[in-house]
Coordinates of C-alpha atoms in Angstrom, one line a residue:
Chain E
M3 CA -30.4 -27.5 -10.1
S4 CA -28.9 -28.5 -6.6
F5 CA -25.8 -27.6 -4.7
I6 CA -24.1 -28.4 -1.4
L7 CA -24.0 -26.4 1.7
D8 CA -20.6 -27.0 3.8
I9 CA -21.8 -26.0 7.2
Y10 CA -19.1 -25.5 10.2
R11 CA -20.6 -26.9 13.1
F12 CA -19.7 -26.5 16.9
D13 CA -21.5 -26.3 20.1
Q14 CA -19.1 -24.9 23.0
A15 CA -21.4 -26.4 25.7
T16 CA -20.6 -29.8 24.5
D17 CA -17.9 -29.9 21.7
E18 CA -14.2 -30.3 22.0
V19 CA -13.5 -29.5 18.2
P20 CA -15.8 -28.4 15.5
H21 CA -17.0 -30.8 12.8
R22 CA -18.8 -30.1 9.4
D23 CA -21.8 -31.1 7.5
Q24 CA -22.5 -31.5 4.0
V25 CA -26.3 -31.2 3.3
E26 CA -27.3 -31.5 -0.3
C27 CA -29.8 -28.5 -1.4
D28 CA -32.3 -29.2 -4.1
L29 CA -32.9 -25.4 -4.3
P30 CA -32.6 -22.7 -6.9
I31 CA -28.8 -21.3 -7.0
T32 CA -30.5 -17.6 -7.4
M33 CA -31.6 -17.9 -3.9
T34 CA -29.5 -16.1 -1.1
V35 CA -27.2 -17.9 1.2
L36 CA -29.4 -17.1 4.1
D37 CA -32.7 -18.6 2.5
A38 CA -30.6 -21.6 1.8
L39 CA -29.7 -21.9 5.5
E40 CA -33.3 -21.0 6.4
N41 CA -34.6 -23.6 4.2
V42 CA -32.2 -26.5 5.6
K43 CA -32.8 -25.4 9.3
A44 CA -36.6 -25.8 8.5
E45 CA -36.6 -29.0 6.2
K46 CA -33.5 -30.9 7.2
D47 CA -31.9 -30.2 10.4
G48 CA -33.6 -27.9 13.1
S49 CA -30.6 -27.7 15.1
I50 CA -28.3 -25.5 12.5
T51 CA -27.7 -22.3 14.6
F52 CA -27.2 -18.8 13.0
R53 CA -28.2 -15.2 13.4
R54 CA -30.8 -13.7 11.3
S55 CA -33.7 -11.0 11.5
C56 CA -34.5 -8.8 8.6
R57 CA -33.3 -10.7 5.8
S58 CA -32.7 -7.3 3.8
A59 CA -29.4 -6.2 4.9
I60 CA -30.7 -3.6 7.4
C61 CA -30.4 -5.7 10.7
G62 CA -26.7 -6.6 10.3
S63 CA -27.3 -10.0 12.1
C64 CA -26.1 -12.6 9.6
S65 CA -22.7 -11.9 8.5
M66 CA -20.6 -15.0 8.2
N67 CA -17.8 -16.4 6.1
I68 CA -19.0 -17.7 2.5
N69 CA -16.4 -19.6 0.7
G70 CA -13.7 -17.7 2.4
T71 CA -15.0 -14.2 2.4
T72 CA -17.2 -12.3 4.9
G73 CA -20.4 -10.9 4.1
L74 CA -24.1 -10.6 4.6
A75 CA -25.7 -14.0 4.1
C76 CA -29.1 -12.4 3.2
K77 CA -26.9 -10.3 0.5
T78 CA -25.1 -13.0 -1.1
P79 CA -26.8 -15.1 -3.8
V80 CA -25.6 -18.7 -3.8
K81 CA -24.8 -18.2 -7.6
S82 CA -22.5 -15.4 -7.1
V83 CA -20.3 -17.6 -4.5
L84 CA -20.6 -21.4 -6.0
R85 CA -17.4 -23.0 -6.5
S86 CA -16.7 -25.2 -9.2
D87 CA -17.5 -28.3 -7.1
N88 CA -20.6 -26.9 -6.6
T89 CA -20.2 -26.1 -2.8
V90 CA -21.1 -23.2 -0.5
A91 CA -18.9 -23.5 2.5
V92 CA -20.5 -21.5 5.4
D93 CA -18.3 -20.8 8.6
P94 CA -18.5 -18.3 11.6
M95 CA -16.9 -14.8 11.1
P96 CA -13.1 -15.0 11.7
N97 CA -11.6 -12.7 14.5
F98 CA -14.3 -13.8 16.9
Q99 CA -14.8 -16.9 19.1
P100 CA -17.4 -19.1 17.8
M101 CA -20.2 -19.9 20.4
K102 CA -22.7 -22.4 18.1
D103 CA -22.3 -23.3 14.7
L104 CA -22.3 -19.8 12.8
V105 CA -23.2 -17.9 15.9
V106 CA -20.1 -16.0 17.4
H107 CA -19.4 -14.2 20.7
M108 CA -19.7 -10.6 19.7
D109 CA -18.7 -9.2 23.0
P110 CA -15.2 -7.7 21.9
F111 CA -16.8 -5.7 19.0
W112 CA -19.5 -4.6 21.4
D113 CA -17.0 -3.5 24.1
K114 CA -14.9 -1.3 21.6
Y115 CA -18.2 0.3 20.5
T116 CA -19.4 1.1 23.9
R117 CA -16.4 2.5 24.7
L118 CA -16.8 5.4 22.5
K119 CA -19.5 6.5 24.4
P120 CA -21.6 6.4 21.2
Y121 CA -24.0 9.2 21.9
L122 CA -24.2 12.9 21.2
Q123 CA -22.7 14.8 23.9
P124 CA -23.3 18.7 23.1
A125 CA -22.1 21.3 25.0
D126 CA -25.8 22.9 25.6
K127 CA -26.8 19.5 27.0
D128 CA -28.2 21.3 30.2
S129 CA -29.6 24.5 28.4
D130 CA -33.5 25.0 28.3
H131 CA -33.3 24.0 24.2
A132 CA -35.1 27.1 23.4
T133 CA -33.5 26.9 20.0
E134 CA -33.0 23.7 17.9
R135 CA -29.2 22.5 17.2
R136 CA -28.9 23.3 13.4
V137 CA -26.6 21.3 11.0
S138 CA -25.8 22.6 7.5
P139 CA -26.3 20.1 4.5
E140 CA -22.7 20.1 4.1
D141 CA -22.0 19.1 7.7
M142 CA -24.6 16.6 7.5
H143 CA -23.1 15.1 4.3
K144 CA -20.0 14.0 6.1
L145 CA -22.2 11.7 8.2
V146 CA -24.4 10.1 5.6
A147 CA -22.2 7.3 4.7
V148 CA -21.3 6.3 8.0
A149 CA -25.0 6.3 9.4
N150 CA -25.4 3.4 7.0
C151 CA -23.5 1.3 9.3
V152 CA -25.7 -1.7 10.5
M153 CA -22.9 -3.0 12.8
C154 CA -22.6 -6.4 11.0
A155 CA -19.0 -6.4 12.1
T156 CA -17.8 -7.8 8.4
C157 CA -15.1 -5.2 8.6
Y158 CA -14.0 -6.5 11.9
A159 CA -14.1 -10.0 10.7
L160 CA -12.1 -8.8 7.6
C161 CA -9.6 -6.8 9.3
P162 CA -5.9 -8.4 9.2
V163 CA -4.8 -6.1 12.1
V164 CA -7.6 -7.6 14.6
S165 CA -6.6 -10.9 13.9
V166 CA -3.1 -10.7 14.9
D167 CA -3.9 -8.0 17.9
P168 CA -7.4 -8.0 19.3
A169 CA -6.5 -4.6 21.1
F170 CA -6.9 -2.6 17.8
A171 CA -10.3 -1.1 17.7
G172 CA -11.1 -2.4 14.5
P173 CA -12.8 -0.3 11.5
A174 CA -16.3 -0.2 12.6
A175 CA -15.7 1.4 15.8
I176 CA -13.2 4.2 14.2
A177 CA -16.0 5.1 11.8
Y178 CA -18.3 5.3 14.8
A179 CA -15.7 7.8 16.3
Y180 CA -15.4 9.9 13.2
R181 CA -19.5 10.1 13.1
F182 CA -19.0 11.7 16.5
I183 CA -15.8 13.6 15.9
E184 CA -17.4 15.1 12.8
D185 CA -20.5 16.2 14.2
V186 CA -20.6 19.7 14.8
R187 CA -23.1 19.2 17.7
D188 CA -20.7 17.3 19.7
S189 CA -18.7 19.0 22.1
K190 CA -16.2 16.0 23.0
R191 CA -13.8 16.0 20.1
K192 CA -10.6 16.1 21.7
E193 CA -11.6 13.5 24.4
R194 CA -13.0 11.4 21.4
A195 CA -9.7 11.5 19.5
A196 CA -7.9 10.6 22.8
Q197 CA -10.0 7.5 23.7
I198 CA -9.7 6.2 19.7
S199 CA -6.0 6.7 20.0
D200 CA -5.7 4.9 23.0
D201 CA -7.5 2.0 21.4
Y202 CA -4.9 1.8 18.8
L203 CA -6.3 3.9 16.0
W204 CA -2.8 4.1 14.5
L205 CA -2.8 0.4 14.1
C206 CA -4.8 0.7 10.9
A207 CA -2.6 -1.0 8.3
H208 CA -4.3 0.8 5.2
C209 CA -5.1 -2.4 3.8
Y210 CA -8.3 -1.5 2.6
A211 CA -10.0 -4.8 3.6
C212 CA -12.8 -3.0 4.9
S213 CA -13.7 -1.7 1.7
Y214 CA -15.9 -4.9 1.3
C215 CA -18.4 -3.1 3.5
P216 CA -21.7 -4.8 2.5
K217 CA -23.3 -1.4 3.0
H218 CA -20.6 0.8 1.7
V219 CA -19.5 2.7 4.6
D220 CA -16.0 2.1 3.5
P221 CA -14.3 2.8 7.0
Q222 CA -10.8 3.5 5.5
D223 CA -11.7 7.2 4.5
D224 CA -13.2 7.9 8.1
I225 CA -10.1 6.2 9.9
I226 CA -7.7 8.5 7.7
A227 CA -10.3 11.5 8.8
V228 CA -9.8 10.4 12.4
K229 CA -6.1 10.2 12.3
R230 CA -6.1 14.0 10.8
A231 CA -8.5 14.9 13.8
T232 CA -6.2 13.6 16.4
I233 CA -3.1 15.5 14.8
E234 CA -5.4 18.9 14.8
E235 CA -6.2 18.2 18.4
G236 CA -2.4 18.1 19.1
L237 CA -2.5 14.4 20.0
T238 CA 0.7 13.9 18.4
D239 CA 3.1 12.1 21.0
A240 CA 2.9 8.7 19.9
A241 CA 4.6 6.6 17.2
G242 CA 1.6 6.5 14.6
P243 CA 1.3 10.7 14.6
R244 CA 5.0 11.0 14.8
H245 CA 5.3 8.5 11.7
A246 CA 3.0 10.5 9.6
L247 CA 4.6 13.7 10.5
V248 CA 8.1 12.8 9.8
V249 CA 7.0 11.2 6.3
A250 CA 5.6 14.4 5.5
K251 CA 8.8 16.3 6.6
T252 CA 11.0 14.2 4.6
V253 CA 8.8 14.6 1.9
K254 CA 8.8 18.3 2.1
Q255 CA 12.6 18.5 2.7
T256 CA 13.7 16.0 0.0
G257 CA 10.6 15.2 -2.2
M258 CA 11.1 11.5 -0.9
L259 CA 10.1 9.3 2.0
H260 CA 13.5 9.2 3.2
E261 CA 13.5 5.9 5.2
T262 CA 16.3 6.1 7.6
E263 CA 14.9 9.3 8.9
V264 CA 11.3 8.4 9.0
I265 CA 12.4 5.1 11.3
Q266 CA 14.3 7.6 13.6
G267 CA 11.7 10.2 13.4
T268 CA 8.8 7.8 14.6
V269 CA 10.7 5.8 17.1
G270 CA 12.2 8.8 18.4
R271 CA 16.0 9.7 18.2
F272 CA 16.9 9.4 21.6
N273 CA 14.6 6.6 22.6
I274 CA 17.6 4.0 22.8
K275 CA 15.2 1.1 23.9
G276 CA 12.8 1.6 21.1
L277 CA 15.8 1.9 18.5
I278 CA 17.4 -1.4 19.7
K279 CA 13.8 -3.1 19.1
V280 CA 13.8 -2.0 15.4
A281 CA 17.6 -2.9 15.0
P282 CA 17.4 -6.5 14.0
L283 CA 15.6 -5.8 10.8
G284 CA 18.1 -2.8 10.3
I285 CA 20.9 -5.3 10.8
R286 CA 19.5 -7.8 8.6
I287 CA 19.1 -5.1 5.7
A288 CA 22.8 -4.4 6.0
L289 CA 24.1 -7.9 6.3
A290 CA 22.1 -8.6 2.9
G291 CA 24.1 -6.0 1.4
K292 CA 21.3 -3.1 1.3
M293 CA 22.4 0.2 1.9
P294 CA 19.7 2.7 2.7
P295 CA 21.1 6.0 2.3
V296 CA 21.7 8.1 5.7
F297 CA 21.8 11.4 3.8
L298 CA 19.3 11.7 1.0
K299 CA 20.0 14.3 -1.9
P300 CA 16.7 16.3 -2.6
V301 CA 15.0 15.7 -6.0
P302 CA 15.3 18.5 -8.7
K303 CA 13.0 21.4 -8.1
V304 CA 12.3 20.5 -4.6
N305 CA 11.4 24.3 -3.8
E306 CA 8.1 23.5 -5.6
I307 CA 7.2 20.5 -3.4
K308 CA 8.0 23.0 -0.5
M309 CA 5.8 25.6 -2.2
I310 CA 2.9 23.0 -2.3
F311 CA 3.2 22.0 1.4
D312 CA 3.2 25.8 2.4
T313 CA 0.3 26.6 0.3
L314 CA -1.9 23.8 1.7
E315 CA -0.6 24.6 5.2
A316 CA 0.3 20.7 5.4
P317 CA 1.7 19.7 9.1
V318 CA 5.0 18.2 9.3
L319 CA 7.1 17.0 12.2
A320 CA 8.6 19.8 14.4
Chain F
M261 CA -18.4 -12.1 -4.3
T262 CA -19.2 -8.8 -6.2
A263 CA -18.6 -8.1 -9.9
V264 CA -15.4 -5.9 -10.4
I265 CA -16.2 -2.5 -10.3
E266 CA -14.9 -0.8 -13.5
A267 CA -12.6 1.7 -12.5
P268 CA -11.6 4.5 -15.0
H269 CA -8.1 4.8 -16.7
T270 CA -7.1 1.2 -16.3
K271 CA -6.6 -0.3 -19.5
R272 CA -5.2 1.0 -22.6
Q273 CA -5.3 -0.2 -26.1
S274 CA -2.0 -2.3 -26.5
K275 CA 0.6 0.3 -27.7
S276 CA 2.8 -0.8 -30.9
A277 CA 6.2 -1.8 -30.7
Q278 CA 7.4 1.8 -31.9
M279 CA 5.3 3.8 -29.1
R280 CA 6.5 1.7 -26.0
K281 CA 7.8 4.7 -24.1
Y282 CA 6.6 5.1 -20.7
G283 CA 7.2 7.6 -17.6
F284 CA 8.4 5.8 -14.9
F285 CA 8.0 6.1 -11.0
P286 CA 10.2 3.9 -9.1
G287 CA 9.0 4.6 -5.8
C288 CA 11.0 5.4 -2.6
V289 CA 12.1 1.8 -1.6
A290 CA 13.4 1.1 -5.0
K291 CA 15.5 4.0 -4.6
E292 CA 16.9 3.4 -1.3
S293 CA 16.7 0.3 1.0
C294 CA 16.5 -2.1 -2.3
K295 CA 18.0 -0.3 -5.3
E296 CA 18.4 -3.5 -6.8
L297 CA 14.5 -3.6 -7.9
F298 CA 15.1 -0.4 -9.5
N299 CA 18.1 -1.9 -11.5
S300 CA 16.0 -5.2 -12.2
T301 CA 13.2 -3.2 -13.5
M302 CA 15.5 -1.2 -16.0
L303 CA 17.3 -4.4 -17.0
L304 CA 13.9 -6.1 -17.8
A305 CA 12.6 -3.2 -19.8
E306 CA 15.8 -3.6 -22.0
R307 CA 14.9 -6.9 -22.5
L308 CA 11.3 -6.3 -23.2
G309 CA 12.2 -3.6 -25.6
I310 CA 10.1 -0.9 -24.0
E311 CA 11.7 2.7 -22.8
L312 CA 11.2 3.6 -19.4
V313 CA 11.8 7.4 -18.5
E314 CA 12.3 8.0 -15.1
L315 CA 10.5 10.9 -13.6
T316 CA 13.2 12.3 -11.7
A317 CA 11.9 15.1 -10.1
A318 CA 8.6 13.4 -9.0
S319 CA 7.9 13.7 -5.5
C320 CA 7.0 10.6 -3.0
C321 CA 3.4 9.5 -4.0
G322 CA 2.1 9.9 -0.3
A323 CA 2.7 6.3 0.4
S324 CA -0.6 6.3 2.1
V325 CA 0.8 7.9 5.2
L326 CA 0.5 11.6 3.9
N327 CA -3.4 11.6 3.8
D328 CA -3.0 11.1 7.6
T329 CA -1.7 14.8 7.8
N330 CA -3.7 16.6 5.2
R331 CA -6.6 16.1 3.0
D332 CA -5.0 17.5 -0.1
I333 CA -1.4 17.1 0.0
A334 CA -0.9 13.8 -1.7
R335 CA -3.2 14.6 -4.5
V336 CA -1.4 17.8 -5.4
L337 CA 2.1 16.6 -5.0
N338 CA 0.8 13.6 -7.8
A339 CA -0.6 16.2 -10.0
R340 CA 2.8 17.8 -10.1
T341 CA 4.3 14.2 -11.3
Y342 CA 1.5 13.8 -13.8
A343 CA 2.4 17.3 -14.8
Q344 CA 6.1 16.5 -15.3
A345 CA 5.0 13.3 -17.4
E346 CA 3.0 15.4 -19.6
A347 CA 5.6 18.0 -20.3
L348 CA 8.0 15.1 -21.5
G349 CA 5.2 14.0 -23.8
L350 CA 4.4 10.7 -21.8
D351 CA 0.7 9.5 -21.2
D352 CA 1.7 6.7 -19.1
V353 CA 3.2 6.8 -15.2
I354 CA 4.5 3.1 -14.8
T355 CA 5.0 2.1 -11.3
I356 CA 6.5 -1.1 -9.9
C357 CA 4.8 -0.7 -6.4
S358 CA 1.2 -1.8 -5.1
T359 CA 1.3 1.3 -2.5
C360 CA 2.4 3.7 -5.4
T361 CA -0.1 2.2 -7.6
G362 CA -3.4 2.5 -5.4
H363 CA -2.6 6.0 -4.2
M364 CA -1.2 7.7 -7.3
R365 CA -4.5 6.3 -9.1
A366 CA -6.6 7.4 -6.2
A367 CA -5.2 10.9 -6.8
N368 CA -5.5 10.9 -10.3
K369 CA -9.3 9.7 -10.2
E370 CA -10.0 12.5 -7.7
L371 CA -8.4 15.1 -10.1
L372 CA -10.1 13.4 -13.2
E373 CA -13.4 13.5 -11.5
S374 CA -13.5 16.8 -9.9
E375 CA -13.1 20.1 -11.4
A376 CA -12.6 21.5 -8.0
H377 CA -9.6 19.4 -7.1
M378 CA -8.2 19.7 -10.5
G379 CA -8.5 23.4 -10.0
Q380 CA -6.9 23.6 -6.6
A381 CA -4.0 21.6 -8.2
N382 CA -3.4 23.7 -11.1
A383 CA -3.8 26.9 -9.1
I384 CA -0.8 25.6 -7.0
L385 CA 0.9 24.2 -10.1
G386 CA 0.6 27.5 -11.8
K387 CA 2.7 29.2 -9.3
F388 CA 5.7 27.4 -10.9
G389 CA 4.5 27.2 -14.3
A390 CA 3.1 23.7 -14.4
K391 CA -0.1 22.2 -15.2
Y392 CA -1.8 19.0 -15.4
N393 CA -4.1 18.5 -18.2
G394 CA -5.3 15.2 -17.2
G395 CA -3.7 12.9 -19.7
V396 CA -2.0 10.5 -17.6
M397 CA -2.7 7.1 -16.8
V398 CA -1.2 5.5 -13.7
R399 CA -0.4 1.4 -14.4
H400 CA 1.7 -1.3 -12.9
L401 CA 4.4 -3.2 -14.5
L402 CA 2.5 -6.2 -14.0
W403 CA -0.4 -4.7 -15.9
L404 CA 2.0 -3.3 -18.5
L405 CA 3.6 -6.9 -19.1
I406 CA 0.0 -8.4 -19.7
D407 CA -1.6 -5.7 -21.5
D408 CA 1.0 -4.3 -23.7
I409 CA 3.7 -7.0 -23.8
G410 CA 0.8 -10.0 -23.7
L411 CA 1.4 -13.3 -22.1
D412 CA 1.8 -15.0 -25.2
N413 CA 4.8 -12.8 -26.3
L414 CA 6.1 -13.0 -22.8
K415 CA 6.2 -17.0 -22.8
K416 CA 8.1 -16.7 -26.2
M417 CA 10.9 -14.5 -24.5
V418 CA 11.3 -17.1 -21.6
V419 CA 14.8 -18.6 -22.1
N420 CA 15.4 -19.7 -18.4
P421 CA 12.1 -21.5 -17.6
L422 CA 11.3 -21.7 -13.6
N423 CA 11.0 -25.6 -14.0
G424 CA 8.1 -25.8 -12.0
L425 CA 9.2 -23.5 -9.1
K426 CA 6.3 -23.5 -6.6
V427 CA 5.5 -19.7 -6.4
A428 CA 3.1 -18.2 -3.8
P429 CA 1.7 -14.8 -5.3
F430 CA 1.4 -11.9 -3.0
Y431 CA -0.4 -8.9 -4.4
G432 CA 0.0 -6.2 -2.0
C433 CA -3.0 -4.2 -1.2
H434 CA -3.3 -1.3 -2.9
I435 CA -2.8 -2.8 -6.3
I436 CA -6.1 -4.5 -5.8
R437 CA -8.1 -2.5 -3.3
P438 CA -10.1 -0.7 -3.5
E439 CA -11.7 -1.8 -6.6
S440 CA -13.2 1.7 -7.4
V441 CA -9.5 2.8 -7.7
N442 CA -7.7 -0.1 -9.3
G443 CA -10.4 -2.0 -10.7
W444 CA -7.9 -3.9 -13.0
E445 CA -8.9 -7.5 -12.0
S446 CA -11.1 -8.9 -9.2
S447 CA -9.7 -7.8 -5.9
R448 CA -11.3 -11.1 -4.2
N449 CA -9.9 -13.4 -6.9
P450 CA -7.0 -11.7 -8.8
H451 CA -5.3 -13.7 -11.4
S452 CA -2.3 -11.6 -13.1
L453 CA 0.4 -12.9 -10.8
E454 CA -0.8 -16.6 -11.3
D455 CA -0.7 -16.3 -15.1
I456 CA 2.9 -14.6 -15.1
I457 CA 4.2 -17.2 -12.9
E458 CA 2.7 -19.9 -14.9
V459 CA 4.1 -18.2 -18.5
L460 CA 7.3 -18.3 -17.0
G461 CA 7.1 -22.1 -16.2
G462 CA 6.4 -22.0 -12.5
E463 CA 3.5 -23.5 -10.5
A464 CA 1.4 -20.9 -8.9
I465 CA 0.3 -21.9 -5.4
D466 CA -3.4 -20.9 -4.1
Y467 CA -3.7 -19.8 -0.6
A468 CA -6.0 -17.5 1.4
G469 CA -3.1 -15.0 2.1
K470 CA -2.5 -14.0 -1.4
T471 CA -4.6 -11.0 -1.3
R472 CA -3.8 -10.0 2.8
C473 CA -1.8 -7.3 4.1
C474 CA 2.0 -7.8 4.8
G475 CA 1.7 -5.0 7.9
F476 CA 4.6 -2.7 6.3
H477 CA 2.6 0.3 6.8
V478 CA 2.6 -0.5 10.8
Q479 CA 5.9 -2.0 11.6
L480 CA 7.0 0.9 13.3
E481 CA 3.5 1.6 15.3
K482 CA 3.5 -1.2 17.7
E483 CA 6.1 -4.1 18.0
G484 CA 5.5 -7.5 16.6
I485 CA 2.6 -6.4 14.3
A486 CA 4.0 -6.6 10.8
P487 CA 6.0 -10.0 11.6
A488 CA 2.9 -11.5 12.8
M489 CA 1.0 -10.4 9.7
V490 CA 4.0 -11.9 7.6
G491 CA 4.0 -15.0 9.7
Q492 CA 0.5 -15.7 9.1
N493 CA 0.6 -15.3 5.7
M494 CA 3.7 -17.2 4.9
R495 CA 2.4 -20.1 7.2
M496 CA -0.2 -20.6 4.8
A497 CA 2.0 -20.2 1.4
K498 CA 4.3 -22.8 2.8
D499 CA 1.6 -25.2 4.1
K500 CA 0.4 -25.2 0.7
G501 CA 3.9 -26.1 -0.6
A502 CA 5.4 -22.9 -1.7
E503 CA 8.8 -22.9 -2.5
A504 CA 9.3 -18.9 -2.9
V505 CA 6.9 -15.7 -3.2
L506 CA 6.2 -13.5 -5.9
T507 CA 5.0 -10.0 -5.3
P508 CA 4.6 -6.5 -7.4
C509 CA 5.6 -4.4 -4.5
P510 CA 8.7 -3.2 -2.9
L511 CA 7.3 -2.9 0.6
C512 CA 5.5 -6.1 0.7
H513 CA 9.0 -7.9 -0.8
L514 CA 10.9 -6.0 2.4
A515 CA 8.3 -6.9 4.8
L516 CA 8.1 -10.5 3.9
D517 CA 11.7 -11.1 3.2
G518 CA 12.7 -9.0 6.5
Y519 CA 10.3 -10.3 9.0
Q520 CA 10.0 -14.1 8.4
A521 CA 13.0 -14.3 11.0
D522 CA 10.9 -12.6 13.6
S523 CA 7.7 -14.4 12.8
A524 CA 9.2 -17.9 13.1
A525 CA 9.0 -18.1 16.9
R526 CA 5.1 -18.1 16.6
W527 CA 4.3 -19.3 13.3
G528 CA 7.3 -21.7 12.7
R529 CA 10.1 -21.4 10.4
T530 CA 9.0 -20.3 6.7
D531 CA 12.0 -19.2 4.8
L532 CA 10.4 -18.4 1.8
P533 CA 12.6 -16.2 -0.6
T534 CA 10.5 -13.3 -1.7
F535 CA 11.1 -12.1 -5.3
H536 CA 10.1 -8.7 -6.9
L537 CA 8.1 -9.0 -9.9
P538 CA 11.0 -7.8 -12.4
Q539 CA 13.7 -10.1 -10.3
L540 CA 11.6 -13.4 -11.1
V541 CA 10.4 -12.3 -14.8
G542 CA 14.1 -11.1 -15.3
L543 CA 15.4 -14.3 -14.3
A544 CA 13.2 -16.2 -16.7
L545 CA 14.1 -13.9 -19.5
G546 CA 17.9 -14.7 -19.0
I547 CA 18.9 -11.8 -17.2
D548 CA 22.1 -12.7 -15.1
P549 CA 21.2 -13.6 -11.6
S550 CA 23.8 -11.4 -10.2
M551 CA 22.3 -8.4 -12.1
L552 CA 19.0 -8.8 -10.7
G553 CA 20.4 -8.6 -6.8
L554 CA 19.3 -12.0 -5.7
N555 CA 22.3 -11.8 -3.6
K556 CA 20.7 -9.1 -1.7
H557 CA 18.0 -11.2 -0.4
I558 CA 17.6 -11.7 3.6
V559 CA 16.3 -14.8 2.9
S560 CA 18.6 -16.3 0.4
P561 CA 16.8 -17.7 -2.7
G562 CA 20.1 -19.6 -3.4
M563 CA 18.9 -23.4 -2.4
V564 CA 15.8 -23.0 -3.9
L565 CA 16.9 -21.6 -7.3
Q566 CA 19.8 -24.3 -7.6
A567 CA 17.2 -27.0 -6.8
H568 CA 15.5 -25.9 -9.9
D569 CA 18.6 -25.5 -11.9
L570 CA 17.8 -21.6 -12.1
A571 CA 21.1 -20.1 -10.7
P572 CA 24.6 -21.3 -9.3
A573 CA 24.0 -20.8 -5.5
H574 CA 26.8 -18.4 -5.3
V575 CA 25.1 -15.6 -7.1
A576 CA 21.8 -15.7 -5.0

């Protein structure tokens, strides 16, 4: 059975615009997209360029866009993505600058990783190491999933926030921040929380696009844990943490997420410039005849909700 | 790309007509900014012949934000809501919001799969005499329409067909992702909204933005992010010929409707009226457009509806 590989072609050294090559592959559809590409490169066109190494989802080199979704070519059977027109379209990862064919400039991804200082910084770094640094199985368990990250950048390519604001750290870097923040041997929890906050930790839109991680790291839960760590470390003077804490406050007081209160609490009640910036939507909402309540009546038995907050010692905006 | 992971507690055997009584969790936006979505849902339920019992003492689902402050709070709050449904003899909690669906299902999954979590929740609920026994299934109205009413029956109820209106589906992240929590359909290639659009007599538009994020949850974190995400997605829909958008989520509804004016500078004017699920289904089932709050949209659907002979301009 044959299929067509529809390949994005571009060389930054010579091309103004990309073009595409359709290559007929007389190959079994049970093979992976990477094997198909290797075959085409060996047999038909040696100039086709892509990154690859291990062929078994360990090196993280071959992430690319395959029929519109990003993933590791070595882990994706042709059969699983074949379109009804018998074509597999391969493109470079989105959210990156293409370099040559399926190879992209990875620099922004590595920059964000490097800024984490991605190595252990223990408090007893200069001691004589007479005793080993012990980690309980429970503490190590927290780091097992993230240790599987191969930095293939699939999550970064899929992230809709990165696509509109390249300043956002992206899921992988935040997952790595988690890896050190939650490591009991590390001594820089607050510094790390501050650094990742500066790299727009709180811009994560909670969309779970990173749940397509080919190594099942699923950075979303790590991102949430890092946000909790920044609140625990007292780094609350920014829109993101204020938003989370004011939502908690209104839920505790009324049972509901009180929209108008949340907007004021997040932007800052006395932040006139900030309030003016969010005003256009408010005005549009009002002009459309929508009237979000300024005062909200608490739901029945709201004391039960207060009791839940107090028992769990859940933080709210002061 | 990958097979759908079978998430537990997703599908029910179709309920017989007499048994169609459901707990109803409207969520915050449908009770505050966009009350018309709550009203549309109640009117649609009446038309469908189902009974929605509003859980009036329920709390916020956590809205994907409470997790950022405390690991346990959203789960225990939702356990309280499920206990209220059980006390009323209800085994379904129906939502009309993608975010409510995802986060209430995630909480329920944790409660049902972990004795420690269930124990913790019930220890707190016990302080005020409540208990959750694990008998609740959280489902979205979208799934109820397909599983319990059925597309064939829905088709028979259409009295005001959409006359080929080109509608772009917009799912909203939390009704599809993560699949381990939702799992009702493929999150990469969902089809339920398309099925509904076609049954109502519209034409579903396929575009890459349909499973992407509207940016609602970061609209206050940094200026311009949500409008950019809205513009990017609406541009794709418009370029494929969409005349309107259908979403099962009030948050997406509010963001898509509200931010197209801001995104026009970068992404060009799109002006796609955005319907919340019960509004468009209600319209096709013959509910008076003025009762569905179609006059409360920021991007007015008047022209589009008039062009397809669906509603006089003055009511929308």
